[in-house]
Short mmCIF file of C-alpha atoms in Angstrom, two decimals:
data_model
loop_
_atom_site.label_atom_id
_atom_site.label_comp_id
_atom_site.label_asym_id
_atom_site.label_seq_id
_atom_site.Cartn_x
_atom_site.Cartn_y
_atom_site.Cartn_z
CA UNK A 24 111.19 89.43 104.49
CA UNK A 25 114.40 88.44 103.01
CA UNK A 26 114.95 91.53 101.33
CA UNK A 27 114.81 95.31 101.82
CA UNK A 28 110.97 96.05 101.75
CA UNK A 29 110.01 96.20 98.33
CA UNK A 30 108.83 100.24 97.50
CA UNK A 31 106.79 101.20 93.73
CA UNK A 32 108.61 103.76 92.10
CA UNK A 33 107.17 107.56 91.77
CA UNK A 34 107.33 110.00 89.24
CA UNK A 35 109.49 111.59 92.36
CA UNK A 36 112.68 108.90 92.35
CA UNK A 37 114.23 109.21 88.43
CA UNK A 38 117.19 108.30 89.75
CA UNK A 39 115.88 104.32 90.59
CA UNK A 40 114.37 104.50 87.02
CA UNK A 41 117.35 105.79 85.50
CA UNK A 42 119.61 103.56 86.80
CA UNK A 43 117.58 100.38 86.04
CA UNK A 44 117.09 101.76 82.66
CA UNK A 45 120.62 102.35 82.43
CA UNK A 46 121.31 98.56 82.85
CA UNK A 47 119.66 97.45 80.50
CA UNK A 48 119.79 99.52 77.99
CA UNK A 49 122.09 97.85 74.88
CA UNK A 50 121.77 94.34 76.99
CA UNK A 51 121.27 91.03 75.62
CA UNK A 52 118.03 89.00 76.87
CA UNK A 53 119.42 85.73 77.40
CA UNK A 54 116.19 84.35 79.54
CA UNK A 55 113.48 84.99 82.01
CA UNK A 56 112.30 83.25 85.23
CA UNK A 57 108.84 83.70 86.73
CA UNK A 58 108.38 84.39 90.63
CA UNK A 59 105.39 82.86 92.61
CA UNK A 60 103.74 82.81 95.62
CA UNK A 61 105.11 80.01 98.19
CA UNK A 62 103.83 76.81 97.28
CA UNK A 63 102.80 77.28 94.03
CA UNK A 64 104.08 76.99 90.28
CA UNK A 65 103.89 78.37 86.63
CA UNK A 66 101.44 78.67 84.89
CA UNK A 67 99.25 76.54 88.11
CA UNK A 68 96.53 78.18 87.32
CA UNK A 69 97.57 81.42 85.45
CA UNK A 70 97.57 82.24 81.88
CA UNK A 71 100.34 81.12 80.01
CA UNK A 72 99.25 81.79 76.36
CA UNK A 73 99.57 85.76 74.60
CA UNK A 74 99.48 86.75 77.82
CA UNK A 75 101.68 85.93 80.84
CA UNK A 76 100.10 85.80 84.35
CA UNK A 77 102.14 86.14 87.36
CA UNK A 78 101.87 86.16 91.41
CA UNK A 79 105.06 88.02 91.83
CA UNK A 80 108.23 88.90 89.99
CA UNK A 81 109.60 88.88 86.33
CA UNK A 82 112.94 88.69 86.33
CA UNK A 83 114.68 89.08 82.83
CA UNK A 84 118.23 87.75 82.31
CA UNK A 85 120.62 89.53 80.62
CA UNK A 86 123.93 88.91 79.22
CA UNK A 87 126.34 89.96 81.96
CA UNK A 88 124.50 87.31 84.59
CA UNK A 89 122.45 90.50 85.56
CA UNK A 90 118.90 89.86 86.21
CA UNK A 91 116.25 92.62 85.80
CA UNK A 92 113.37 92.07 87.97
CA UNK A 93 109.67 93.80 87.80
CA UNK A 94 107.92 93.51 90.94
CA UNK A 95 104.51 94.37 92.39
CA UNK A 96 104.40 96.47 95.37
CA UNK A 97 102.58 98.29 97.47
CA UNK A 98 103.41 101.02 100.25
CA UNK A 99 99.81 101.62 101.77
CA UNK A 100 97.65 103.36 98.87
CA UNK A 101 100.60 103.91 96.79
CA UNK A 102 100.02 100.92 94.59
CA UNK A 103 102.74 100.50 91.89
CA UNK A 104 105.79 98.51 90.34
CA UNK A 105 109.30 98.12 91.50
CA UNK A 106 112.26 97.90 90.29
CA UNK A 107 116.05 96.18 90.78
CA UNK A 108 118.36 94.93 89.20
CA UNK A 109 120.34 91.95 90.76
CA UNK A 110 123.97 90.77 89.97
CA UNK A 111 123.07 87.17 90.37
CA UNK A 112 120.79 84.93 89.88
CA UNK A 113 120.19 84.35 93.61
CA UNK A 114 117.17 82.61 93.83
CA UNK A 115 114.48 84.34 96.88
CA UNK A 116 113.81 81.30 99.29
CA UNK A 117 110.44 82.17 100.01
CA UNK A 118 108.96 82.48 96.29
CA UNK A 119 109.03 79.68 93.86
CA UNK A 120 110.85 80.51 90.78
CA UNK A 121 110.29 78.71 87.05
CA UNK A 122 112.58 79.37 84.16
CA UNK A 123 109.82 80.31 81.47
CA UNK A 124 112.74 81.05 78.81
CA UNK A 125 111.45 77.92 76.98
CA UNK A 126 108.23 78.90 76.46
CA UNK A 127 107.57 79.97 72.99
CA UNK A 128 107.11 83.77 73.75
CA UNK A 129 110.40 84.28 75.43
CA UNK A 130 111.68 81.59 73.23
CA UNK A 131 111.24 84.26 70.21
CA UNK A 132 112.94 87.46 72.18
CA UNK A 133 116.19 85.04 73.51
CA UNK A 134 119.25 87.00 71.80
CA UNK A 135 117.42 90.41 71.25
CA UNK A 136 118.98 93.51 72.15
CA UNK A 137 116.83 95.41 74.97
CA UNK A 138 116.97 98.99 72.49
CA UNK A 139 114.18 101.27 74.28
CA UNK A 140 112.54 101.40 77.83
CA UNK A 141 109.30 102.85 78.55
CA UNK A 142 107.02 103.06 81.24
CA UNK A 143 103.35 104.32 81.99
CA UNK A 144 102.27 105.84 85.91
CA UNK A 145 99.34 105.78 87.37
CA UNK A 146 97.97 107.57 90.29
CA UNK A 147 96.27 104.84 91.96
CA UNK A 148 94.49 106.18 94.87
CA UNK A 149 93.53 110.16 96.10
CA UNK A 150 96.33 111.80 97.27
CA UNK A 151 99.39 109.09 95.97
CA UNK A 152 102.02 110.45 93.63
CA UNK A 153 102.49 109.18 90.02
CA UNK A 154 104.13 106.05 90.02
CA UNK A 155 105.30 103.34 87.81
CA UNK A 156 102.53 100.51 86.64
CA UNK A 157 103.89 99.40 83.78
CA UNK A 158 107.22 98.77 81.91
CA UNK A 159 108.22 98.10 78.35
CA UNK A 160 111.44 97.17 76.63
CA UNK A 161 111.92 97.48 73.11
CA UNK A 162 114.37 94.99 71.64
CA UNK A 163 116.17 94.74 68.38
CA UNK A 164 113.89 92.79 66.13
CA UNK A 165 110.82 95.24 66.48
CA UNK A 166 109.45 92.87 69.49
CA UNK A 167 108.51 94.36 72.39
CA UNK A 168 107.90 93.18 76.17
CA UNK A 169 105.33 94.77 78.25
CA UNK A 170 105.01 93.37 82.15
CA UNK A 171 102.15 95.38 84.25
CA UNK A 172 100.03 95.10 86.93
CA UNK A 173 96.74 93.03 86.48
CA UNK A 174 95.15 89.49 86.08
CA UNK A 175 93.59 87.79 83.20
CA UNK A 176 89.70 87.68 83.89
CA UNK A 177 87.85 85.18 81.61
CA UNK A 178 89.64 87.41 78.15
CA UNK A 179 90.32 90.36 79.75
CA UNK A 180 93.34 92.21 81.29
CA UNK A 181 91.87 93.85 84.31
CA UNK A 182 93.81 96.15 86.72
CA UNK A 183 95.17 94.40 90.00
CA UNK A 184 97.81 96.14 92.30
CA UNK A 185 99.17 92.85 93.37
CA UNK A 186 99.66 90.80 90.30
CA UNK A 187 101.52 91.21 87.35
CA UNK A 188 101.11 90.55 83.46
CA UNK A 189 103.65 90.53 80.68
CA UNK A 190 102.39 91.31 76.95
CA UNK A 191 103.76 90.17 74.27
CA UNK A 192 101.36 91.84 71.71
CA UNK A 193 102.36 95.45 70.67
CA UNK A 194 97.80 95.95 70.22
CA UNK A 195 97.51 93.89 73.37
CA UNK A 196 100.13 96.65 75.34
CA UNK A 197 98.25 99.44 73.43
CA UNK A 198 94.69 98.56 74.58
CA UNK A 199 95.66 98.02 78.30
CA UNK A 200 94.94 100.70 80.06
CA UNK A 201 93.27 101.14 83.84
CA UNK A 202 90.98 103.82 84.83
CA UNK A 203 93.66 105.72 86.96
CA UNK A 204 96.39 105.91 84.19
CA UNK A 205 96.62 108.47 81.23
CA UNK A 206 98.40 106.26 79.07
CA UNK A 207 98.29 102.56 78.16
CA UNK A 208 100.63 99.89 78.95
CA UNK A 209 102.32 100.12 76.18
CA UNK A 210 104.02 103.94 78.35
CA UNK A 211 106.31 106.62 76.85
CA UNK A 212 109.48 105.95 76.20
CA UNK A 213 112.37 107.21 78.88
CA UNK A 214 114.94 109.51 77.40
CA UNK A 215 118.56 108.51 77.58
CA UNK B 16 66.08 84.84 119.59
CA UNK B 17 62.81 83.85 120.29
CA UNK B 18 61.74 80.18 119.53
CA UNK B 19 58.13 77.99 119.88
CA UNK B 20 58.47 75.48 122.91
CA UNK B 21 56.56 72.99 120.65
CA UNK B 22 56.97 72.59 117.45
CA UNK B 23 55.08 73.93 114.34
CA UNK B 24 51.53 72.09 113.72
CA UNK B 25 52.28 73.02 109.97
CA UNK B 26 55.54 70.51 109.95
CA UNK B 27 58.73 71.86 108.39
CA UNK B 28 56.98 74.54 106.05
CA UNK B 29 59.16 77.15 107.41
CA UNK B 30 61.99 74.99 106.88
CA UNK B 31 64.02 72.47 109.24
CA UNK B 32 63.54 74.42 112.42
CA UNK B 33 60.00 73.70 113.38
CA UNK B 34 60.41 75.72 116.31
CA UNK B 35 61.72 79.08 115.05
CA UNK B 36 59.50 81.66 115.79
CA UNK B 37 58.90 84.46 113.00
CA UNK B 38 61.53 83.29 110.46
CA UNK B 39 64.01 84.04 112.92
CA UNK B 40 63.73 87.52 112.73
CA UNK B 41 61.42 88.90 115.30
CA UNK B 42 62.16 92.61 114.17
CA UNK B 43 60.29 91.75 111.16
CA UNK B 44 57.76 89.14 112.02
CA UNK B 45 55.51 88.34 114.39
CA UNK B 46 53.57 85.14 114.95
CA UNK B 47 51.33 84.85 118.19
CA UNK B 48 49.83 81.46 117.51
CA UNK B 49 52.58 79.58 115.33
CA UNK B 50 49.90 79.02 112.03
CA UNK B 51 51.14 81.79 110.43
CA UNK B 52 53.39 85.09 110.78
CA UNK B 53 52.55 88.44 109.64
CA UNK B 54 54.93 91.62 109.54
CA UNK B 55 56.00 93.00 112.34
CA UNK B 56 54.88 96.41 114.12
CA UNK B 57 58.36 97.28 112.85
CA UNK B 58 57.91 96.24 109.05
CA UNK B 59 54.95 98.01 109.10
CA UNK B 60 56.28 101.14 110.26
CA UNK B 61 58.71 100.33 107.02
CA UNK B 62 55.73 100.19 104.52
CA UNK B 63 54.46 103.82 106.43
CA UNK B 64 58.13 105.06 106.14
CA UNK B 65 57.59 104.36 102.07
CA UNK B 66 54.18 106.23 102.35
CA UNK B 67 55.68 109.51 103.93
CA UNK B 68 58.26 109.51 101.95
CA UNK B 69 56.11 109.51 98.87
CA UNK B 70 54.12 112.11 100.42
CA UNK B 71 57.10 114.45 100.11
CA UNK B 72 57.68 114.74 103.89
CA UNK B 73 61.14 115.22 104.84
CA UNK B 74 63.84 112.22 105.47
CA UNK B 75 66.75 112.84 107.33
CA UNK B 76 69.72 112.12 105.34
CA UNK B 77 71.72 113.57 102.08
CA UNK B 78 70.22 116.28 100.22
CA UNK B 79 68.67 114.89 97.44
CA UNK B 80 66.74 117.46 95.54
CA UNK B 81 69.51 117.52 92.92
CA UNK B 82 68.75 113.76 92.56
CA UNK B 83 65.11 114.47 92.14
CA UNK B 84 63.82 112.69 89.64
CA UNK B 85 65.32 109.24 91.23
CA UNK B 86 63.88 109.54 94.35
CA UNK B 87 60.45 110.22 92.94
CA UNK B 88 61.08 107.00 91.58
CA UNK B 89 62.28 105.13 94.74
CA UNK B 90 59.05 106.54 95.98
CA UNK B 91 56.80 105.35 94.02
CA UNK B 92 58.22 102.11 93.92
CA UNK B 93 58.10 102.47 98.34
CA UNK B 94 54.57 103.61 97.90
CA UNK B 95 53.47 101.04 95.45
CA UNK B 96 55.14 97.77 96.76
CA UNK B 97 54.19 98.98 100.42
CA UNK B 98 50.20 99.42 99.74
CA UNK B 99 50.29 96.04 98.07
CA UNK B 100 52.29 94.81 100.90
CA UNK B 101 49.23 95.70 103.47
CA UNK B 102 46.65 94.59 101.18
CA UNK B 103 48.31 91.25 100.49
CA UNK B 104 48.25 91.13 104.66
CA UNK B 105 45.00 91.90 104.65
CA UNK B 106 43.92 89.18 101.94
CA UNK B 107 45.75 86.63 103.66
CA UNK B 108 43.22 86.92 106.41
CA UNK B 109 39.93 86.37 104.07
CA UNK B 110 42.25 84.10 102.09
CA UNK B 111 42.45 85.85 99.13
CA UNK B 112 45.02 86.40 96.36
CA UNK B 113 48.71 84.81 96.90
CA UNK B 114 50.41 86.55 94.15
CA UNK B 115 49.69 90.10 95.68
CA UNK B 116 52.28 89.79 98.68
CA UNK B 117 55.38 88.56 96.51
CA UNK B 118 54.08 91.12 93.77
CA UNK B 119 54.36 93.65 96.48
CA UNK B 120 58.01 92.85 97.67
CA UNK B 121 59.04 92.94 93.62
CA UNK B 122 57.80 96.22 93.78
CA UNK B 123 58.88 97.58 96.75
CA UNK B 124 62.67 96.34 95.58
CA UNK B 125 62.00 97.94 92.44
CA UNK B 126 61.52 101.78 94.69
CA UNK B 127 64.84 100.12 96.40
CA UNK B 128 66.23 99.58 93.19
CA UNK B 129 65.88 103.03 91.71
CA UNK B 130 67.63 104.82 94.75
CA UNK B 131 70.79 105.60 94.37
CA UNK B 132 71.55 108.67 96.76
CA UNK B 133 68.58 108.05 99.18
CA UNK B 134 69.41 106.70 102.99
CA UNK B 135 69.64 103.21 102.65
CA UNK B 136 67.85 102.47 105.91
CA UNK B 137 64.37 103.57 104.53
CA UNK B 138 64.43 101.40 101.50
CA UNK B 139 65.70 98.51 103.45
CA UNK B 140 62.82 98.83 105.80
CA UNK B 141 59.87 99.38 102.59
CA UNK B 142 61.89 96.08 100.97
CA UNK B 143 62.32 94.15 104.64
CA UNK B 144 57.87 94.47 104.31
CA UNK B 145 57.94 93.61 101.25
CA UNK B 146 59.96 90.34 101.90
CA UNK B 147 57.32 90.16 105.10
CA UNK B 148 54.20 89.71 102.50
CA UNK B 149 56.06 87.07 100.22
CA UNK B 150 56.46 84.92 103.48
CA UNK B 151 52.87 85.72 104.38
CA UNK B 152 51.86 84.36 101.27
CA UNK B 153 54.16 81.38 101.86
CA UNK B 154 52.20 80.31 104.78
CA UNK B 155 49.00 81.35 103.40
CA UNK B 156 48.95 80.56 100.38
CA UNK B 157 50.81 78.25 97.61
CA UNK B 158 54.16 77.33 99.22
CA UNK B 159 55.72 77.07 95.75
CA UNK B 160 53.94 80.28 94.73
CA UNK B 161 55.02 82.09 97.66
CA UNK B 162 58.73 80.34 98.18
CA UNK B 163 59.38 81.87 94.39
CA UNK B 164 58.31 85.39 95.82
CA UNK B 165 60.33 85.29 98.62
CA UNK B 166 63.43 83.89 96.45
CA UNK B 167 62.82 86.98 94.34
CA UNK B 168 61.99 89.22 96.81
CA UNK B 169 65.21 88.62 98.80
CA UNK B 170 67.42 88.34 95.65
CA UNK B 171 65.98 91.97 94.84
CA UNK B 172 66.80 92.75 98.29
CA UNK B 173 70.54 92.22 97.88
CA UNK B 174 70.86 93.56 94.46
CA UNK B 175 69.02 96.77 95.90
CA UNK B 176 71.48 96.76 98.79
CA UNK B 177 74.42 97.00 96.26
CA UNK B 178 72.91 99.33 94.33
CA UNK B 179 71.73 101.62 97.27
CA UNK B 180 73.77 104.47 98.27
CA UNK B 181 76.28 104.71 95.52
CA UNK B 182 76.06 106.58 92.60
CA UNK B 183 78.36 109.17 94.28
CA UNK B 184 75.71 109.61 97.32
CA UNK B 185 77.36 111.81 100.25
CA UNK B 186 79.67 108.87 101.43
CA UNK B 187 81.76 109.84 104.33
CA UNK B 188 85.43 109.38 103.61
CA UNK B 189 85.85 107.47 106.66
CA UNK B 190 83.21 105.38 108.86
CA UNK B 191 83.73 102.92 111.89
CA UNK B 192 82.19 99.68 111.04
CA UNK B 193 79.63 98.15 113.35
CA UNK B 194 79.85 94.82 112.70
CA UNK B 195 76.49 93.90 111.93
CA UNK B 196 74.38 96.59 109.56
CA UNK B 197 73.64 94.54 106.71
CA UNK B 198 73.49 98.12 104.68
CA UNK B 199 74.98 101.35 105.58
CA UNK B 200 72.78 103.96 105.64
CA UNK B 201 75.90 106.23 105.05
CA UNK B 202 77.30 104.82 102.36
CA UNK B 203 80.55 102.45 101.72
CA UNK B 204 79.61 99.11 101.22
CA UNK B 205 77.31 97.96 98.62
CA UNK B 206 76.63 95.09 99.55
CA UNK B 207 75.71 93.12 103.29
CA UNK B 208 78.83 92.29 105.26
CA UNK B 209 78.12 88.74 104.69
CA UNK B 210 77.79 89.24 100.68
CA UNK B 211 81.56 90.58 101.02
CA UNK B 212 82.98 88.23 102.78
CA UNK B 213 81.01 85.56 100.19
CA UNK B 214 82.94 87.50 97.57
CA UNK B 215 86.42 85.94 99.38
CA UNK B 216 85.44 82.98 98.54
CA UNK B 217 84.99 82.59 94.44
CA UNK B 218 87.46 80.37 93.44
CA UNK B 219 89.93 82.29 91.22
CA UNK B 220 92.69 79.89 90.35
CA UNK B 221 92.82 75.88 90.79
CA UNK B 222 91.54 75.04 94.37
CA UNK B 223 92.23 78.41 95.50
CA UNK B 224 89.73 81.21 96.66
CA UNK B 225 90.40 84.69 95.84
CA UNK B 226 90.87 85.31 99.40
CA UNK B 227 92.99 82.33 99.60
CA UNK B 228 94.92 83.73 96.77
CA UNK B 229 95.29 86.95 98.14
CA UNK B 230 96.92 85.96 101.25
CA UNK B 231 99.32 83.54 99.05
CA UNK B 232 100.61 86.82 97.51
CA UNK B 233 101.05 88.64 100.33
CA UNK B 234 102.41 86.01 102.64
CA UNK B 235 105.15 85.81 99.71
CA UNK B 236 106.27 89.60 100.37
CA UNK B 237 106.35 88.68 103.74
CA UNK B 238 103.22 91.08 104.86
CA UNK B 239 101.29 87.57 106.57
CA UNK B 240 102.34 85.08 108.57
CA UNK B 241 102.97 81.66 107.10
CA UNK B 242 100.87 79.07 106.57
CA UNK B 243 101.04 75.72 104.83
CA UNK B 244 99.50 75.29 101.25
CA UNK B 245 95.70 73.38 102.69
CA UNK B 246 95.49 76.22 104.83
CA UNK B 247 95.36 79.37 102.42
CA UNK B 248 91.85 79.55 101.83
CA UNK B 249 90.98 79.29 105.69
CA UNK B 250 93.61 81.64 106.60
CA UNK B 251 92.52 84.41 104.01
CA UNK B 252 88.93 83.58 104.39
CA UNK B 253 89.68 84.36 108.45
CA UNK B 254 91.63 87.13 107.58
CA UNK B 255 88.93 89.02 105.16
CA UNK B 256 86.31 88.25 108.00
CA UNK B 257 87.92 89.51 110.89
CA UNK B 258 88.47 92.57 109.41
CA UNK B 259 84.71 92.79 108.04
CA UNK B 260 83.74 92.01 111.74
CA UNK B 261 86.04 93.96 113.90
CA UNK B 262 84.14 96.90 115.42
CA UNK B 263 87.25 98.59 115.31
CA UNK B 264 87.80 98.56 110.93
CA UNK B 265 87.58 101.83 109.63
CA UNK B 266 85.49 102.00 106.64
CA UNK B 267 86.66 104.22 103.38
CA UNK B 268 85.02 105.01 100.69
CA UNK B 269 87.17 104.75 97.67
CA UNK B 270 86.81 107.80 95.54
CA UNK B 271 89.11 107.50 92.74
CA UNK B 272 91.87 104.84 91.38
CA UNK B 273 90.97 101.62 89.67
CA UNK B 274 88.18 100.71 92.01
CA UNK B 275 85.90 104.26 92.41
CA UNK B 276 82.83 103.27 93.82
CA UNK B 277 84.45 100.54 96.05
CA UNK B 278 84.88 100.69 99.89
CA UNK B 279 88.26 99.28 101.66
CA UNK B 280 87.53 98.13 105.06
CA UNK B 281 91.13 98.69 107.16
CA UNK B 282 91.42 96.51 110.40
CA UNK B 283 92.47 98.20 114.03
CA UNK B 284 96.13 96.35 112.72
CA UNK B 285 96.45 97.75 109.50
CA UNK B 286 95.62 94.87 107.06
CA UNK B 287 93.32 95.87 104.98
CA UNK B 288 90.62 94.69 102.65
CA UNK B 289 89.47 96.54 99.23
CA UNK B 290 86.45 95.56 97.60
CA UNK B 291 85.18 96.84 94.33
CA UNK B 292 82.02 99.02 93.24
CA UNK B 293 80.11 95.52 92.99
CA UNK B 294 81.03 94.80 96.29
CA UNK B 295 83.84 92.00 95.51
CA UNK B 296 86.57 91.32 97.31
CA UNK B 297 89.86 92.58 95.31
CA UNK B 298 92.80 92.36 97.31
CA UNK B 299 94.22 92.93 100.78
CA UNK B 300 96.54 95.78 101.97
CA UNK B 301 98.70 96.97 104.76
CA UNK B 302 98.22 100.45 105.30
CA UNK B 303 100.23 102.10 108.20
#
């Protein structure tokens, strides 16, 4: 792996959450670039209309060059999302990245101001803590960006620990929600 | 296997193998002078199994009283499908009606069909004799008649074998897999090994299969080793098998989550395999 092994985050580690949170909190979304598996492209295959499907990352770019990327990951049963935030915009030589900032739903939040993050946990198998399955950000115009883990199946957002999907729809966010979370996608709001 | 040294005077009504001997499966059928095959010793015993159980004698296996009123009606489905069973074997021999043997294995499913905490093994052996009298009536009777009942009857058969022994049935948390039981009489899988490792092979997204897929994914976080693009669906195909096959895979059910109800099979190298409650193949895993 080119990086250091990808870990979801657990209702245990607020410090990782609060220090991505902290970064982008009062940023500027300037862009977004899609991960995906080796070989392939975006969309290839995946949705690219409400709803975004995605093999692997979501990385958001902010004004400062920062990118904040949302990653599946999975440590054994402990099935969740991670987090990072990286300086550059180094690409990852084994994924194929697109720049999906074009596309008319990122298009519309280019400029916003990320205002609010929230997040929704899951336990996802017996015995695994909370942790993290979904991520919004609130931005300045009342839009809102929800990436979480699952797949489009013929019209329907369906739970998948190694896949991701972004929302653009506040109802979509809001009526999201797998068996072994309390909340929907659309998650509670972090305090500052 | 056991095989004709000449081949069938009937031609290919069996199907391309005029030699095969007892639709290639001996435990089930017999055939002593290659006009026609009957059930088995074995699949008899099945039908009798049905019978006892109906009778209220006790089967070994999970505790079922507080699941009463089902397995009255897996019973009577046993008890039904297996007495038409032996009278359908019965009529073969004075020629008589065709429709009773595939009529028997639809109803002998249905008992199958209504269990869902009883051992698997004893409705797989009541629905293995009902299967037996559809293919007695195939070589009996109408071929087109009797082809359509054994369609059904085995169709039944795997949607019984996905519906047996869930439902929350006593499913041991962790089971070595042998490698070959089509059904677990303990539980886990709902469906045959070889209906899960079907499962890996829906194509999900362009050319590629969802085990394909799978191993795309996790190749990309550096879990699998590479492979070229052509290869993805072989190599995650090969993957999801030899971890179905290995004697070694541990078995789990899966309680709770996003998949309760499904079973995640978890190779002697820690790559896993999670299907869910239908018995389709979700994703793979490495679990330490």
């Amino acid at each position: 792996m080119s990086r250091e092994r990808s870990r979801p985050i657990t209702v245990h580690e607020p410090d990782r959450l609060r220090e991505w949170t902290r970064e982008l909190r009062g940023r500027h979304v300037v862009g977004a670039r899609y991960r995906n598996a080796p070989g392939s492209s975006w969309p290839d295959g995946n949705s690219a209309e409400a709803i975004h499907e995605v093999d692997m990352d979501v990385a958001i770019m902010l004004d400062n060059g920062a990118s904040a990327v949302v990653s599946w990951s999975m440590d054994g049963l402990v099935e969740g999302i991670d987090l990072e935030i990286r300086q550059n915009s180094g690409t990852t030589p084994e994924l194929e990245e697109t720049d999906v900032t074009s596309t008319p739903e990122w298009q519309s939040l280019v400029n916003q101001v990320v205002n609010e993050v929230a997040v929704a946990w899951q336990v996802p198998n017996d015995g695994c803590p909370n942790t993290l399955w979904a991520v919004r950000l609130s931005l300045s115009e009342g839009s809102t960006i929800v990436v979480a883990l699952g797949e489009i199946e013929g019209d329907i957002v369906q739970y998948q620990p190694d896949a991701l999907v972004v929302l653009f729809d506040e109802a979509a966010a809001r009526a999201y929600q797998p068996l072994a979370s309390a909340e929907t996608a659309f998650g509670t709001a972090i305090g500052a | 296997m056991e095989r004709f040294l000449s081949p069938d005077p009937l031609g290919f009504i069996d199907g391309p193998n005029p030699f095969i001997f007892g639709g290639a499966q001996p435990m089930y059928f017999v055939d002593p002078d290659g006009l026609w095959m009957r059930a088995s010793e074995l699949a008899i015993v099945g039908m009798l199994g049905g019978a006892l159980g109906f009778s209220g004698l006790p089967i070994p296996g999970p505790d079922f009283r507080d699941d009463h009123e089902a397995a009255i009606e897996f019973f009577r489905g046993q008890i039904v499908g297996a007495g038409i069973g032996l009278t359908s074997d019965a009529a073969l021999l004075s020629a008589g009606a065709p429709i009773a043997g595939g009529l028997g294995a639809a109803l002998g499913c249905l008992g199958s069909f209504c269990a869902g905490s009883v051992p698997a093994a004893v409705g797989a052996y009541s629905t293995t004799a009902g299967i037996a009298a559809a293919r007695v009536t195939m070589h009996g009777m109408s071929a087109l008649q009797g082809a359509q009942g054994l369609r059904e009857a085995e169709r039944q058969y795997m949607l019984s074998e996905k519906k047996g022994g869930g439902d929350g049935a006593a499913t041991p948390a962790s089971t070595t897999n042998t490698g070959v039981s089509p059904a677990s009489a303990t539980g886990g899988p709902k469906a045959g090994l070889d209906a899960l490792s079907a499962s890996g092979r829906e194509v999900v997204k362009n050319d590629l299969t969802r085990a394909g897929l799978e191993y795309q994914k996790h190749m990309g976080r550096g879990e699998l080793p590479k492979v070229s693009g052509r290869e993805l669906n072989s190599a995650g195909q090969s993957l999801l098998d030899a971890i179905l096959r290995d004697p070694q895979t541990k078995q789990i059910g899966v309680f709770s989550g996003n998949f309760p109800g499904g079973t995640r099979f978890i190779g002697p190298n820690g790559i896993g395999a999670t299907f869910d409650a239908k018995g389709v193949f979700r994703y793979f895993g490495v679990y330490p």
